Coordinates of C-alpha atoms in Angstrom, one line a residue:
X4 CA 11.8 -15.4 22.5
X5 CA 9.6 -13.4 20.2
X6 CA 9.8 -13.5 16.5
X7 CA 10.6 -10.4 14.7
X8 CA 7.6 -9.7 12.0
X9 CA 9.3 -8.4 9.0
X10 CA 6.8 -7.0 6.0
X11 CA 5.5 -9.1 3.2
X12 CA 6.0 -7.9 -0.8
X13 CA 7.6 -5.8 -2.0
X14 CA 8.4 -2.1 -1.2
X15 CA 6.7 -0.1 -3.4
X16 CA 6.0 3.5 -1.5
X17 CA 8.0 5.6 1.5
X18 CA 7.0 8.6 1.9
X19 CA 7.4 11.3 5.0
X20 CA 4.6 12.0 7.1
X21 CA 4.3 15.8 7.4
X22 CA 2.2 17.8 9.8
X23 CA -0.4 19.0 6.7
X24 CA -1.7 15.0 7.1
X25 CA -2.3 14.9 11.0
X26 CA -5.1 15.9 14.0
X27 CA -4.4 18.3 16.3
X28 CA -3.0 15.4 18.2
X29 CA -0.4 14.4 15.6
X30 CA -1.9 11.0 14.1
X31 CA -1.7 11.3 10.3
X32 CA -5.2 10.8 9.1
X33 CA -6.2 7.2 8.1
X34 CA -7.6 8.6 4.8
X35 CA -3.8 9.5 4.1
X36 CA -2.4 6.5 4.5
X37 CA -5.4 4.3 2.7
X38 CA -4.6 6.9 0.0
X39 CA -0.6 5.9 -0.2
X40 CA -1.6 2.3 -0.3
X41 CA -4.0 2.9 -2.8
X42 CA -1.4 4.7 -4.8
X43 CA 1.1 1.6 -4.0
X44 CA -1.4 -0.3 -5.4
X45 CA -1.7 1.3 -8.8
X46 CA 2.0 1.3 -9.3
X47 CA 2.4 -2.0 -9.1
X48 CA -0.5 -3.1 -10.8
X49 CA 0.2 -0.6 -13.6
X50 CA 3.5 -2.6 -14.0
X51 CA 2.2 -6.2 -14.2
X52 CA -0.3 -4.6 -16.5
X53 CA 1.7 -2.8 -18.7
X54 CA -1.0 -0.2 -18.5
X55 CA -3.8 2.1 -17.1
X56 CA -5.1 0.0 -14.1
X57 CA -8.3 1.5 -11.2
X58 CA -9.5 0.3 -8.2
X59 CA -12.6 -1.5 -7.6
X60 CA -12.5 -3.0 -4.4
X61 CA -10.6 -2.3 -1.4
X62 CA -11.4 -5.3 1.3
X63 CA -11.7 -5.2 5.1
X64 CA -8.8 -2.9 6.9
X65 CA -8.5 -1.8 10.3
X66 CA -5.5 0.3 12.1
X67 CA -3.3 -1.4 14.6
X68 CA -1.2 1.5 15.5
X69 CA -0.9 5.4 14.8
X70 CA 1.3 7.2 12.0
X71 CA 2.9 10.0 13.8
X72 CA 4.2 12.9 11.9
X73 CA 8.3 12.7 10.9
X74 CA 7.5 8.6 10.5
X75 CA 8.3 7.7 7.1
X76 CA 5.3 5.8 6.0
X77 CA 6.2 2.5 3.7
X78 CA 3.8 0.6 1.9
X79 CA 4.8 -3.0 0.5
X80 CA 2.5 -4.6 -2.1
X81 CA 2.0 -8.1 -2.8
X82 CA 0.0 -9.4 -6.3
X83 CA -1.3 -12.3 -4.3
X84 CA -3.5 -13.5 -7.8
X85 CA -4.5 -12.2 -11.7
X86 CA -7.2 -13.0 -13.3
X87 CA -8.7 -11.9 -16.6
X88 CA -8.8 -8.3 -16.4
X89 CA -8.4 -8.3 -12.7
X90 CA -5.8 -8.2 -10.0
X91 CA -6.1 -8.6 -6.0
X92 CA -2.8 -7.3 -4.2
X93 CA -2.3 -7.9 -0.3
X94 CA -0.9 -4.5 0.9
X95 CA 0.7 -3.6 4.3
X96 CA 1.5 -0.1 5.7
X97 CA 4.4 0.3 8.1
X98 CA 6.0 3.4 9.9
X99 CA 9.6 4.0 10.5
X100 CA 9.8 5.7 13.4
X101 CA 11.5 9.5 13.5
X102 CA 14.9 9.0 13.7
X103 CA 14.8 5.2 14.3
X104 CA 15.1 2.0 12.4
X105 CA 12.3 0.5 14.2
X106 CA 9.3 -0.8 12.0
X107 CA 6.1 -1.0 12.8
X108 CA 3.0 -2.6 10.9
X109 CA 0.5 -0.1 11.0
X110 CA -2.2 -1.5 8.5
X111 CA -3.0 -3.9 5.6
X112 CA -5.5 -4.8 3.2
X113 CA -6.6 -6.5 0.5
X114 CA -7.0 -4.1 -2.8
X115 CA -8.4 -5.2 -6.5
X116 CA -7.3 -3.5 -9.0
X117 CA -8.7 -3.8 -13.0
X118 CA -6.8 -3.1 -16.1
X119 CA -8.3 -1.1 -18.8
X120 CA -7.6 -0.3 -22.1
X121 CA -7.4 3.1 -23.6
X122 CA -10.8 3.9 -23.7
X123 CA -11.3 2.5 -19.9
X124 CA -12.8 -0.5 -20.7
X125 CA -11.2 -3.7 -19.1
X126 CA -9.0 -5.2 -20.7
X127 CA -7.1 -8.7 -20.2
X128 CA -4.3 -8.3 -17.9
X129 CA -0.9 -9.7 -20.4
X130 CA 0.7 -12.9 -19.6
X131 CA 4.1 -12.3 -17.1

């Protein structure tokens, strides 16, 4: 009997995948979806920060599967730890297939993200 993988963290992103992001072959560019986790990413960082947050490191990712246009992309984030000024989310990208409820983990990745303050330096990320 196989186990059913569910996503880890917390849904933070879905968003439709429309023709305008895809080959001639109908994959939807990776650089698309690295840009909705990246975007994920500073949502949720922005709210544990309580502020203006950028991206300084995005760690090792590699596709498993395709994003085919009419999926609805969905990005879950994870803050896995916080540091001073820093924080490193785990991120995973899954499609819903068109007109299905099937899930499918297309991606993840590990993304650091660093609070500044209003004149973009760093700044200590607050206490929860």
């Amino acid at each position: 009997m196989n186990a059913v993988i569910k996503p880890n963290g917390e849904l933070t992103l879905r968003t439709l995948a429309m023709p305008g992001d895809a080959n001639a072959a109908g994959d939807i560019f990776g650089g698309w979806v690295m840009a909705q986790m990246d975007l994920s990413c500073g949502i949720r960082a922005a709210e544990r920060a309580r502020g203006r947050v950028v991206t300084a490191a995005v760690k090792e990712m590699a596709f498993a599967l395709p994003v085919k246009i009419g999926d609805t992309l969905c990005i879950y984030t994870d803050i896995v730890t916080v540091g001073r000024t820093s924080m490193t989310l785990k991120v995973e990208a899954w499609a819903q297939r068109y007109l299905s409820h099937v899930m499918e983990k297309v991606t993840d990745a590990i993304f650091v993200m660093v609070a500044l303050d209003n004149t973009g330096k760093p700044t200590p990320v607050p206490a929860e």
